[in-house]
Amino acid sequence: METIRILMFPWLGYGHITPYLELAKKLTTRNFIIYLCSTPANLCCIKQKISEKYAHSIQLVSLHLPTLPGLPPHLHTTNGLPLDLMPTLKEAFDMAEPEFANILSAIKPDLLIYDFLQPWAPLAASVQNIPAVEFITSSSTMTSFMFHYFKKPGVEFPFTKIYFRDYESKFLDKLLSCASNPEEKDRASEGVARSCKIVLIKGSRIIEGKYIDYVSELVGKKFVTVGSLVQELGPDDEDFKITEWLNKKEKKSTVFVSFGSEYFLSNEEIEEIAHGLELSNTNFIWVLRFPKGEERKLEETLPKGFLERVGERGLVVEGWAPQLKILGHDNIGGFLSHCGWNSVLESMHFGIPIIAVPMHLDQPIIARFVEDIGVGVEVVRDSKGQLHKERLAEVIKQVVMEKSGEFVRIKAVEMKVKISEKGDQEIDEVVAELVDVCTSSSSS
Ligand code: UDP
């Protein structure tokens, strides 16, 4: 097989760039050369995740966005971005289309792989006769749910376990307003429509088979899964303080608490989660993050006396923690997660049961999915959408240690085994499909 050169262009979120990078690593072992394009604000962190062995096969390409008011270059990333600046980041990203077209013509790749937020990228590629394939990093469950509302307004989603609760109606309303707003709907639909022959999606048929079939049928294009793409651990993933602390705990005794790379807890949420962890009497590692420029002292943010009361039972880490290293540790027995798709797949990869506390966007849908397939239990809120410490503590205890949670612990391990048995089969199929796209394009 001749070498195929691919330009990869993910959205500017950490949860998007890392799956692209992991796919890149897998492809380089199968005779592909990858150019990974993002902003300098993202590339500086990504660089550390690329070991020497990929130095020649993965090259980083900088995309410079215009500097809009309130959005200096170090904020050209969703990691740590204050939520109110997200629309400005999207605007600056769209404005970078001409710069991206220049990158395409300088590199002249055989193929472009692009994310769902930039349907202008495959257009720029087609002007230069470069075929393009979309790679969606979210779940097939959410993607099929979304396209169902776009294509069949007013018809109930056929998989009834997947729904928004009454107190989450604002998320469904947002989806419905996207479905009726031509500009937003077109962004998602055109991204898929402009993808040559197939659409790549993160996940596995053994986990989401029926949703993959349904979305393929809805949009009339084959969705091909790339697997879980859990990151390879690098030396920077070591954190001696955390490992040393975790080593002293008992097997499966500790909960890891994290809400991903983009969400910031409100003061009320911090308070309720802290009290819930305290009431649960379970060991925990909690990653607490603040938007860039709005960092606060832990002692002033957590309930008074919290750190003293929990003592050695809890470790609060500020900003960022090596999630994979932690989830892979024998002494972790549960993951209290916002149900970002990457986190859910990582938890399944390590056989860790999930305590689901979805916050916004697609997370409620993924939380329902997690519970439906039996690898987690959701902490259901009250009718007003408030989280309660008592319920939080109950679910933590159930999932980590009580007899009533045995089913979820067993299921999580079964899922880990199934996923590891599947190995890299999906990547082989992806390679065959990508070669087919490139060959048909060059022959036409
Ligand atoms: N992550 C991490 N350390 C942290 C927070 C997040 O390593 O302190 C990683 C996590 O392992 C996952 C990604 O960031 O790969 C978060 O992606 P996810 O889809 O779960 O959530 P998002 O950030 O997109 O909301």
Short mmCIF file of C-alpha atoms and ligand atoms in Angstrom, two decimals:
data_model
loop_
_atom_site.label_atom_id
_atom_site.label_comp_id
_atom_site.label_asym_id
_atom_site.label_seq_id
_atom_site.Cartn_x
_atom_site.Cartn_y
_atom_site.Cartn_z
CA MET A 1 0.00 0.00 0.00
CA GLU A 2 1.31 3.45 -0.88
CA THR A 3 1.62 5.99 1.92
CA ILE A 4 -1.55 8.05 2.37
CA ARG A 5 -1.20 11.60 3.70
CA ILE A 6 -4.10 12.81 5.82
CA LEU A 7 -4.79 16.29 7.17
CA MET A 8 -6.82 15.97 10.39
CA PHE A 9 -8.85 18.93 11.54
CA PRO A 10 -10.68 18.53 14.86
CA TRP A 11 -12.81 21.15 16.67
CA LEU A 12 -10.81 23.08 19.28
CA GLY A 13 -11.91 21.02 22.31
CA TYR A 14 -9.59 18.73 24.22
CA GLY A 15 -12.27 15.99 24.01
CA HIS A 16 -12.11 16.31 20.20
CA ILE A 17 -8.37 16.70 19.63
CA THR A 18 -7.32 13.70 21.71
CA PRO A 19 -9.50 11.17 19.80
CA TYR A 20 -8.14 12.61 16.54
CA LEU A 21 -4.62 12.21 17.86
CA GLU A 22 -5.25 8.62 18.99
CA LEU A 23 -6.74 7.76 15.60
CA ALA A 24 -3.68 9.39 14.01
CA LYS A 25 -1.37 7.16 16.09
CA LYS A 26 -3.24 4.01 15.04
CA LEU A 27 -3.16 5.01 11.38
CA THR A 28 0.56 5.75 11.37
CA THR A 29 1.26 2.10 12.16
CA ARG A 30 -0.59 1.27 8.92
CA ASN A 31 1.37 3.45 6.51
CA PHE A 32 -0.39 6.80 6.90
CA ILE A 33 1.30 10.16 7.47
CA ILE A 34 -0.79 12.55 9.53
CA TYR A 35 -0.86 16.35 9.69
CA LEU A 36 -2.82 17.44 12.76
CA CYS A 37 -4.15 20.98 12.45
CA SER A 38 -5.19 23.12 15.44
CA THR A 39 -4.49 26.43 17.16
CA PRO A 40 -1.14 27.02 18.91
CA ALA A 41 -3.06 27.15 22.23
CA ASN A 42 -4.02 23.49 21.71
CA LEU A 43 -0.89 22.28 19.96
CA CYS A 44 1.39 23.23 22.85
CA CYS A 45 -0.36 20.64 25.10
CA ILE A 46 -0.82 18.07 22.34
CA LYS A 47 2.89 18.16 21.50
CA GLN A 48 3.67 16.55 24.87
CA LYS A 49 1.40 13.63 24.02
CA ILE A 50 3.35 12.70 20.90
CA SER A 51 6.31 10.52 21.71
CA GLU A 52 9.50 10.31 19.70
CA LYS A 53 8.30 7.25 17.77
CA TYR A 54 5.67 9.42 16.02
CA ALA A 55 8.03 12.34 15.34
CA HIS A 56 8.07 11.70 11.57
CA SER A 57 4.61 10.31 11.01
CA ILE A 58 2.55 12.91 12.92
CA GLN A 59 3.21 16.55 12.16
CA LEU A 60 1.51 19.46 13.87
CA VAL A 61 0.14 22.31 11.76
CA SER A 62 -0.79 25.67 13.34
CA LEU A 63 -4.03 27.39 12.44
CA HIS A 64 -4.06 31.06 13.49
CA LEU A 65 -7.49 32.46 14.33
CA PRO A 66 -8.24 36.17 14.17
CA THR A 67 -8.00 37.86 17.58
CA LEU A 68 -11.55 38.96 18.46
CA PRO A 69 -12.39 41.20 21.45
CA GLY A 70 -12.00 39.23 24.69
CA LEU A 71 -10.41 36.30 22.88
CA PRO A 72 -6.61 36.55 22.85
CA PRO A 73 -4.66 33.65 21.21
CA HIS A 74 -4.12 31.78 24.50
CA LEU A 75 -7.92 31.36 24.66
CA HIS A 76 -8.13 29.78 21.20
CA THR A 77 -9.09 26.50 22.87
CA THR A 78 -12.15 25.26 24.78
CA ASN A 79 -9.91 24.00 27.58
CA GLY A 80 -10.48 26.42 30.47
CA LEU A 81 -12.46 28.82 28.25
CA PRO A 82 -15.09 30.78 30.21
CA LEU A 83 -18.44 29.45 28.90
CA ASP A 84 -19.67 32.89 27.76
CA LEU A 85 -16.75 33.10 25.31
CA MET A 86 -17.71 29.90 23.47
CA PRO A 87 -19.77 31.71 20.75
CA THR A 88 -16.83 34.10 20.14
CA LEU A 89 -14.47 31.16 19.75
CA LYS A 90 -16.83 29.58 17.21
CA GLU A 91 -17.03 32.89 15.33
CA ALA A 92 -13.22 33.23 15.21
CA PHE A 93 -12.98 29.59 14.10
CA ASP A 94 -15.39 30.15 11.18
CA MET A 95 -13.41 33.26 10.21
CA ALA A 96 -10.28 31.13 9.83
CA GLU A 97 -11.66 29.38 6.73
CA PRO A 98 -9.36 31.21 4.24
CA GLU A 99 -6.33 30.43 6.41
CA PHE A 100 -7.40 26.77 6.46
CA ALA A 101 -7.74 26.75 2.65
CA ASN A 102 -4.12 28.00 2.46
CA ILE A 103 -3.00 25.15 4.71
CA LEU A 104 -4.79 22.65 2.45
CA SER A 105 -3.10 23.99 -0.65
CA ALA A 106 0.32 24.04 1.03
CA ILE A 107 0.08 20.43 2.26
CA LYS A 108 -2.04 18.95 -0.55
CA PRO A 109 -3.06 15.89 1.48
CA ASP A 110 -4.66 12.80 -0.07
CA LEU A 111 -7.55 13.11 2.37
CA LEU A 112 -9.05 15.53 4.89
CA ILE A 113 -10.64 14.22 8.11
CA TYR A 114 -12.77 16.97 9.69
CA ASP A 115 -15.02 17.54 12.67
CA PHE A 116 -18.78 18.23 12.77
CA LEU A 117 -18.60 21.97 13.56
CA GLN A 118 -16.88 23.06 10.35
CA PRO A 119 -18.85 22.03 7.23
CA TRP A 120 -16.83 24.69 5.38
CA ALA A 121 -13.69 22.55 5.65
CA PRO A 122 -14.85 19.75 3.25
CA LEU A 123 -16.02 22.46 0.84
CA ALA A 124 -12.57 24.07 0.86
CA ALA A 125 -11.12 20.60 0.24
CA SER A 126 -13.47 19.80 -2.63
CA VAL A 127 -12.46 23.05 -4.39
CA GLN A 128 -8.94 21.60 -4.40
CA ASN A 129 -10.12 18.08 -5.41
CA ILE A 130 -9.23 16.63 -2.01
CA PRO A 131 -11.70 14.03 -0.69
CA ALA A 132 -12.94 14.56 2.87
CA VAL A 133 -14.41 12.32 5.56
CA GLU A 134 -16.14 13.51 8.71
CA PHE A 135 -15.08 12.08 12.08
CA ILE A 136 -17.59 12.63 14.88
CA THR A 137 -16.14 12.24 18.38
CA SER A 138 -19.44 12.06 20.23
CA SER A 139 -21.57 8.99 20.77
CA SER A 140 -23.72 7.32 18.13
CA THR A 141 -26.55 7.37 20.67
CA MET A 142 -26.55 11.18 20.85
CA THR A 143 -25.85 11.56 17.13
CA SER A 144 -28.81 9.35 16.20
CA PHE A 145 -31.01 11.15 18.77
CA MET A 146 -30.08 14.50 17.22
CA PHE A 147 -30.58 13.44 13.60
CA HIS A 148 -33.89 11.82 14.56
CA TYR A 149 -35.15 15.24 15.70
CA PHE A 150 -33.78 16.88 12.54
CA LYS A 151 -35.29 14.33 10.15
CA LYS A 152 -38.48 13.30 11.93
CA PRO A 153 -39.78 16.30 13.88
CA GLY A 154 -42.72 15.42 16.12
CA VAL A 155 -42.00 11.66 16.07
CA GLU A 156 -40.85 10.03 19.31
CA PHE A 157 -37.29 8.61 19.35
CA PRO A 158 -37.69 4.84 18.79
CA PHE A 159 -35.40 3.85 21.70
CA THR A 160 -37.51 4.87 24.67
CA LYS A 161 -34.77 4.47 27.33
CA ILE A 162 -32.98 7.42 25.73
CA TYR A 163 -34.69 10.71 26.52
CA PHE A 164 -34.32 14.05 28.33
CA ARG A 165 -35.99 14.23 31.76
CA ASP A 166 -38.59 16.95 32.40
CA TYR A 167 -36.06 19.06 34.30
CA GLU A 168 -33.73 18.87 31.30
CA SER A 169 -36.33 20.24 28.88
CA LYS A 170 -34.06 23.21 28.11
CA PHE A 171 -31.61 20.82 26.42
CA LEU A 172 -34.37 19.28 24.31
CA ASP A 173 -35.66 22.79 23.51
CA LYS A 174 -32.17 23.74 22.36
CA LEU A 175 -32.06 20.67 20.13
CA LEU A 176 -35.53 21.49 18.76
CA SER A 177 -34.53 25.10 18.13
CA CYS A 178 -31.45 23.83 16.27
CA ALA A 179 -33.75 21.55 14.27
CA SER A 180 -35.89 24.54 13.28
CA ASN A 181 -33.02 26.99 12.79
CA PRO A 182 -31.81 26.33 9.24
CA GLU A 183 -28.32 27.66 9.92
CA GLU A 184 -27.65 25.38 12.92
CA LYS A 185 -29.38 22.35 11.41
CA ASP A 186 -27.50 22.80 8.16
CA ARG A 187 -24.18 22.93 9.98
CA ALA A 188 -24.70 19.39 11.31
CA SER A 189 -26.46 18.02 8.22
CA GLU A 190 -24.01 19.51 5.72
CA GLY A 191 -21.04 18.17 7.66
CA VAL A 192 -22.42 14.65 7.19
CA ALA A 193 -23.66 15.25 3.63
CA ARG A 194 -20.22 16.44 2.49
CA SER A 195 -18.45 13.38 3.92
CA CYS A 196 -17.28 11.04 1.14
CA LYS A 197 -19.01 7.64 1.26
CA ILE A 198 -18.73 7.11 5.04
CA VAL A 199 -18.75 8.94 8.38
CA LEU A 200 -16.32 7.91 11.12
CA ILE A 201 -17.59 7.92 14.69
CA LYS A 202 -15.94 7.25 18.04
CA GLY A 203 -17.21 4.11 19.75
CA SER A 204 -17.84 0.51 19.01
CA ARG A 205 -20.58 -1.62 17.47
CA ILE A 206 -20.47 -3.91 20.51
CA ILE A 207 -21.61 -0.99 22.67
CA GLU A 208 -23.92 1.04 20.41
CA GLY A 209 -24.83 -1.25 17.46
CA LYS A 210 -28.50 -0.30 17.17
CA TYR A 211 -27.83 3.45 17.31
CA ILE A 212 -25.15 3.17 14.63
CA ASP A 213 -27.56 1.33 12.33
CA TYR A 214 -30.30 3.86 13.04
CA VAL A 215 -28.19 6.95 12.34
CA SER A 216 -26.79 5.37 9.15
CA GLU A 217 -30.38 4.77 7.99
CA LEU A 218 -31.49 8.31 8.96
CA VAL A 219 -28.75 10.11 7.04
CA GLY A 220 -28.31 7.53 4.26
CA LYS A 221 -24.60 7.10 4.85
CA LYS A 222 -22.56 4.32 6.45
CA PHE A 223 -21.26 5.15 9.93
CA VAL A 224 -17.99 3.36 10.65
CA THR A 225 -16.77 3.06 14.25
CA VAL A 226 -13.15 3.72 15.13
CA GLY A 227 -13.22 1.99 18.55
CA SER A 228 -12.77 3.57 21.99
CA LEU A 229 -9.46 5.25 21.12
CA VAL A 230 -8.39 5.39 24.75
CA GLN A 231 -5.12 7.32 24.90
CA GLU A 232 -1.76 5.68 25.30
CA LEU A 233 -0.25 6.70 28.63
CA GLY A 234 2.75 9.00 28.39
CA PRO A 235 5.36 9.99 30.99
CA ASP A 236 3.50 13.26 31.67
CA ASP A 237 0.54 11.21 32.89
CA GLU A 238 2.44 10.30 36.04
CA ASP A 239 1.56 12.25 39.17
CA PHE A 240 3.50 10.91 42.11
CA LYS A 241 1.44 12.68 44.74
CA ILE A 242 -1.79 11.10 43.48
CA THR A 243 -0.30 7.63 42.95
CA GLU A 244 1.32 7.66 46.36
CA TRP A 245 -1.97 8.69 47.97
CA LEU A 246 -3.96 6.09 45.99
CA ASN A 247 -1.46 3.30 46.77
CA LYS A 248 -2.38 3.59 50.45
CA LYS A 249 -6.07 2.88 49.87
CA GLU A 250 -7.77 -0.51 49.64
CA LYS A 251 -8.60 -2.23 46.35
CA LYS A 252 -11.64 -0.75 44.57
CA SER A 253 -12.30 1.55 47.52
CA THR A 254 -11.97 4.98 45.92
CA VAL A 255 -14.20 7.15 43.73
CA PHE A 256 -12.68 9.36 41.05
CA VAL A 257 -14.71 12.57 40.59
CA SER A 258 -14.33 14.67 37.45
CA PHE A 259 -16.53 16.73 35.15
CA GLY A 260 -14.34 16.80 32.06
CA SER A 261 -12.34 19.50 30.37
CA GLU A 262 -15.03 22.10 29.67
CA TYR A 263 -17.58 22.22 32.48
CA PHE A 264 -17.15 24.35 35.59
CA LEU A 265 -19.21 23.57 38.68
CA SER A 266 -21.32 26.37 40.18
CA ASN A 267 -20.85 27.23 43.88
CA GLU A 268 -24.09 25.36 44.70
CA GLU A 269 -22.92 22.27 42.82
CA ILE A 270 -19.52 22.35 44.56
CA GLU A 271 -21.28 22.57 47.92
CA GLU A 272 -23.70 19.69 47.23
CA ILE A 273 -21.03 17.41 45.77
CA ALA A 274 -18.70 18.10 48.70
CA HIS A 275 -21.44 17.22 51.20
CA GLY A 276 -22.40 14.15 49.17
CA LEU A 277 -18.80 12.90 49.19
CA GLU A 278 -18.60 13.56 52.90
CA LEU A 279 -21.83 11.67 53.61
CA SER A 280 -20.81 8.71 51.44
CA ASN A 281 -17.90 7.88 53.72
CA THR A 282 -16.01 6.69 50.65
CA ASN A 283 -12.44 7.61 49.63
CA PHE A 284 -12.30 10.05 46.75
CA ILE A 285 -10.08 12.00 44.36
CA TRP A 286 -11.91 15.09 43.11
CA VAL A 287 -10.61 17.25 40.26
CA LEU A 288 -11.92 20.77 40.72
CA ARG A 289 -11.46 23.27 37.89
CA PHE A 290 -12.05 26.96 37.38
CA PRO A 291 -12.12 28.98 34.14
CA LYS A 292 -8.79 30.49 33.07
CA GLY A 293 -8.26 33.77 34.90
CA GLU A 294 -10.95 32.96 37.50
CA GLU A 295 -8.95 30.54 39.66
CA ARG A 296 -9.90 30.51 43.38
CA LYS A 297 -8.41 29.14 46.58
CA LEU A 298 -9.78 25.68 47.43
CA GLU A 299 -10.23 26.50 51.13
CA GLU A 300 -12.44 29.47 50.20
CA THR A 301 -14.47 27.54 47.63
CA LEU A 302 -15.18 24.29 49.46
CA PRO A 303 -17.58 24.18 52.45
CA LYS A 304 -15.97 25.42 55.65
CA GLY A 305 -13.86 22.75 57.33
CA PHE A 306 -14.46 20.22 54.50
CA LEU A 307 -10.80 19.43 53.87
CA GLU A 308 -10.08 18.93 57.58
CA ARG A 309 -13.14 16.74 58.10
CA VAL A 310 -12.42 14.39 55.20
CA GLY A 311 -8.69 14.30 56.02
CA GLU A 312 -6.84 11.36 54.43
CA ARG A 313 -10.08 10.00 52.98
CA GLY A 314 -10.18 12.60 50.22
CA LEU A 315 -7.80 14.30 47.81
CA VAL A 316 -8.89 17.43 45.97
CA VAL A 317 -6.78 18.15 42.89
CA GLU A 318 -6.95 21.57 41.33
CA GLY A 319 -7.21 22.00 37.57
CA TRP A 320 -6.23 18.77 35.88
CA ALA A 321 -5.50 15.17 36.83
CA PRO A 322 -4.10 12.22 34.86
CA GLN A 323 -7.54 10.62 34.45
CA LEU A 324 -6.41 7.49 32.62
CA LYS A 325 -3.65 6.77 35.08
CA ILE A 326 -6.17 7.13 37.92
CA LEU A 327 -8.92 5.04 36.28
CA GLY A 328 -6.36 2.32 35.59
CA HIS A 329 -5.33 2.08 39.25
CA ASP A 330 -6.52 -1.04 41.12
CA ASN A 331 -7.81 0.98 44.05
CA ILE A 332 -10.40 2.92 42.02
CA GLY A 333 -13.89 1.45 42.45
CA GLY A 334 -16.13 4.04 40.80
CA PHE A 335 -16.11 7.11 38.55
CA LEU A 336 -18.41 9.99 39.43
CA SER A 337 -18.60 11.49 35.97
CA HIS A 338 -20.44 14.14 33.96
CA CYS A 339 -20.72 11.46 31.23
CA GLY A 340 -18.63 13.10 28.54
CA TRP A 341 -18.26 10.44 25.86
CA ASN A 342 -14.49 10.13 26.25
CA SER A 343 -14.79 9.67 30.00
CA VAL A 344 -17.49 7.02 29.60
CA LEU A 345 -15.43 5.03 27.09
CA GLU A 346 -12.35 5.33 29.31
CA SER A 347 -14.32 4.08 32.31
CA MET A 348 -15.58 1.09 30.31
CA HIS A 349 -12.06 0.41 29.06
CA PHE A 350 -10.89 -0.03 32.65
CA GLY A 351 -14.07 -1.79 33.88
CA ILE A 352 -14.93 1.00 36.33
CA PRO A 353 -18.65 1.46 37.11
CA ILE A 354 -20.04 4.97 36.64
CA ILE A 355 -21.92 7.23 39.05
CA ALA A 356 -23.57 9.44 36.45
CA VAL A 357 -24.06 13.14 37.17
CA PRO A 358 -24.76 14.70 33.77
CA MET A 359 -24.56 18.49 33.60
CA HIS A 360 -25.55 19.71 30.13
CA LEU A 361 -25.33 19.22 26.32
CA ASP A 362 -25.33 15.53 25.35
CA GLN A 363 -24.40 14.34 28.85
CA PRO A 364 -27.97 13.51 30.02
CA ILE A 365 -28.48 11.31 26.95
CA ILE A 366 -25.17 9.53 27.54
CA ALA A 367 -26.07 9.09 31.23
CA ARG A 368 -29.35 7.32 30.23
CA PHE A 369 -27.36 5.15 27.83
CA VAL A 370 -24.81 4.26 30.54
CA GLU A 371 -27.61 3.18 32.85
CA ASP A 372 -29.44 1.33 30.08
CA ILE A 373 -26.45 -0.85 29.23
CA GLY A 374 -25.90 -1.47 32.93
CA VAL A 375 -22.41 0.01 33.49
CA GLY A 376 -23.54 2.86 35.71
CA VAL A 377 -26.24 4.32 37.96
CA GLU A 378 -27.49 7.88 37.56
CA VAL A 379 -27.88 10.32 40.42
CA VAL A 380 -31.38 11.54 39.59
CA ARG A 381 -32.09 15.16 40.55
CA ASP A 382 -35.31 16.57 42.04
CA SER A 383 -38.11 17.88 39.81
CA LYS A 384 -36.44 21.31 39.67
CA GLY A 385 -33.16 19.81 38.50
CA GLN A 386 -31.37 20.23 41.86
CA LEU A 387 -28.73 17.75 42.87
CA HIS A 388 -29.08 16.37 46.42
CA LYS A 389 -26.22 15.26 48.63
CA GLU A 390 -28.21 12.39 50.16
CA ARG A 391 -28.98 10.84 46.76
CA LEU A 392 -25.39 11.40 45.65
CA ALA A 393 -24.04 9.62 48.73
CA GLU A 394 -26.53 6.73 48.31
CA VAL A 395 -25.49 6.09 44.69
CA ILE A 396 -21.77 6.34 45.49
CA LYS A 397 -22.13 3.76 48.27
CA GLN A 398 -24.30 1.50 46.10
CA VAL A 399 -21.93 1.53 43.12
CA VAL A 400 -18.67 1.23 45.05
CA MET A 401 -19.40 -1.11 47.93
CA GLU A 402 -22.95 -2.20 48.64
CA LYS A 403 -24.40 -5.58 47.67
CA SER A 404 -27.19 -3.77 45.77
CA GLY A 405 -24.55 -2.41 43.37
CA GLU A 406 -22.96 -5.74 42.53
CA PHE A 407 -24.81 -5.95 39.18
CA VAL A 408 -23.20 -2.73 37.95
CA ARG A 409 -19.70 -3.73 39.07
CA ILE A 410 -20.04 -7.09 37.30
CA LYS A 411 -21.42 -5.49 34.13
CA ALA A 412 -18.58 -2.95 34.01
CA VAL A 413 -15.99 -5.74 34.11
CA GLU A 414 -17.87 -7.76 31.46
CA MET A 415 -17.85 -4.72 29.20
CA LYS A 416 -14.12 -4.24 29.68
CA VAL A 417 -13.51 -7.85 28.62
CA LYS A 418 -15.73 -7.53 25.52
CA ILE A 419 -13.99 -4.33 24.46
CA SER A 420 -10.51 -5.73 24.91
CA GLU A 421 -11.42 -8.90 22.97
CA LYS A 422 -12.42 -6.73 20.02
CA GLY A 423 -8.92 -5.18 19.99
CA ASP A 424 -8.06 -3.13 16.92
CA GLN A 425 -10.45 -4.85 14.49
CA GLU A 426 -12.32 -1.60 13.98
CA ILE A 427 -9.19 0.22 12.90
CA ASP A 428 -8.55 -2.38 10.20
CA GLU A 429 -12.02 -1.69 8.82
CA VAL A 430 -11.42 2.08 9.02
CA VAL A 431 -8.18 1.68 7.05
CA ALA A 432 -9.94 -0.34 4.33
CA GLU A 433 -12.69 2.30 4.06
CA LEU A 434 -10.23 5.23 3.92
CA VAL A 435 -8.14 3.53 1.25
CA ASP A 436 -11.34 2.98 -0.73
CA VAL A 437 -12.29 6.68 -0.43
CA CYS A 438 -8.84 7.79 -1.62
CA THR A 439 -8.71 5.28 -4.47
CA SER A 440 -12.18 6.10 -5.78
CA SER A 441 -11.41 9.80 -5.57
CA SER A 442 -8.15 9.55 -7.50
CA SER A 443 -9.73 7.33 -10.17
CA SER A 444 -12.62 9.75 -10.65
N1 UDP B 1 -9.29 14.71 31.27
C1 UDP B 1 -8.12 14.46 31.98
N2 UDP B 1 -7.94 15.09 33.17
C2 UDP B 1 -8.85 15.95 33.70
C3 UDP B 1 -10.04 16.20 32.98
C4 UDP B 1 -10.23 15.56 31.77
O1 UDP B 1 -7.27 13.68 31.55
O2 UDP B 1 -8.60 16.47 34.79
C5 UDP B 1 -9.49 14.05 29.97
C6 UDP B 1 -10.30 12.78 30.07
O3 UDP B 1 -9.45 11.65 30.28
C7 UDP B 1 -11.03 12.74 28.73
C8 UDP B 1 -11.17 14.20 28.34
O4 UDP B 1 -10.24 14.91 29.13
O5 UDP B 1 -10.23 12.08 27.77
C9 UDP B 1 -12.56 14.75 28.62
O6 UDP B 1 -13.41 14.35 27.60
P1 UDP B 1 -14.95 14.06 27.86
O7 UDP B 1 -15.56 13.70 26.55
O8 UDP B 1 -15.13 13.06 28.93
O9 UDP B 1 -15.52 15.40 28.41
P2 UDP B 1 -15.48 16.93 27.86
O10 UDP B 1 -14.22 17.50 28.34
O11 UDP B 1 -15.55 16.85 26.35
O12 UDP B 1 -16.69 17.51 28.49
#
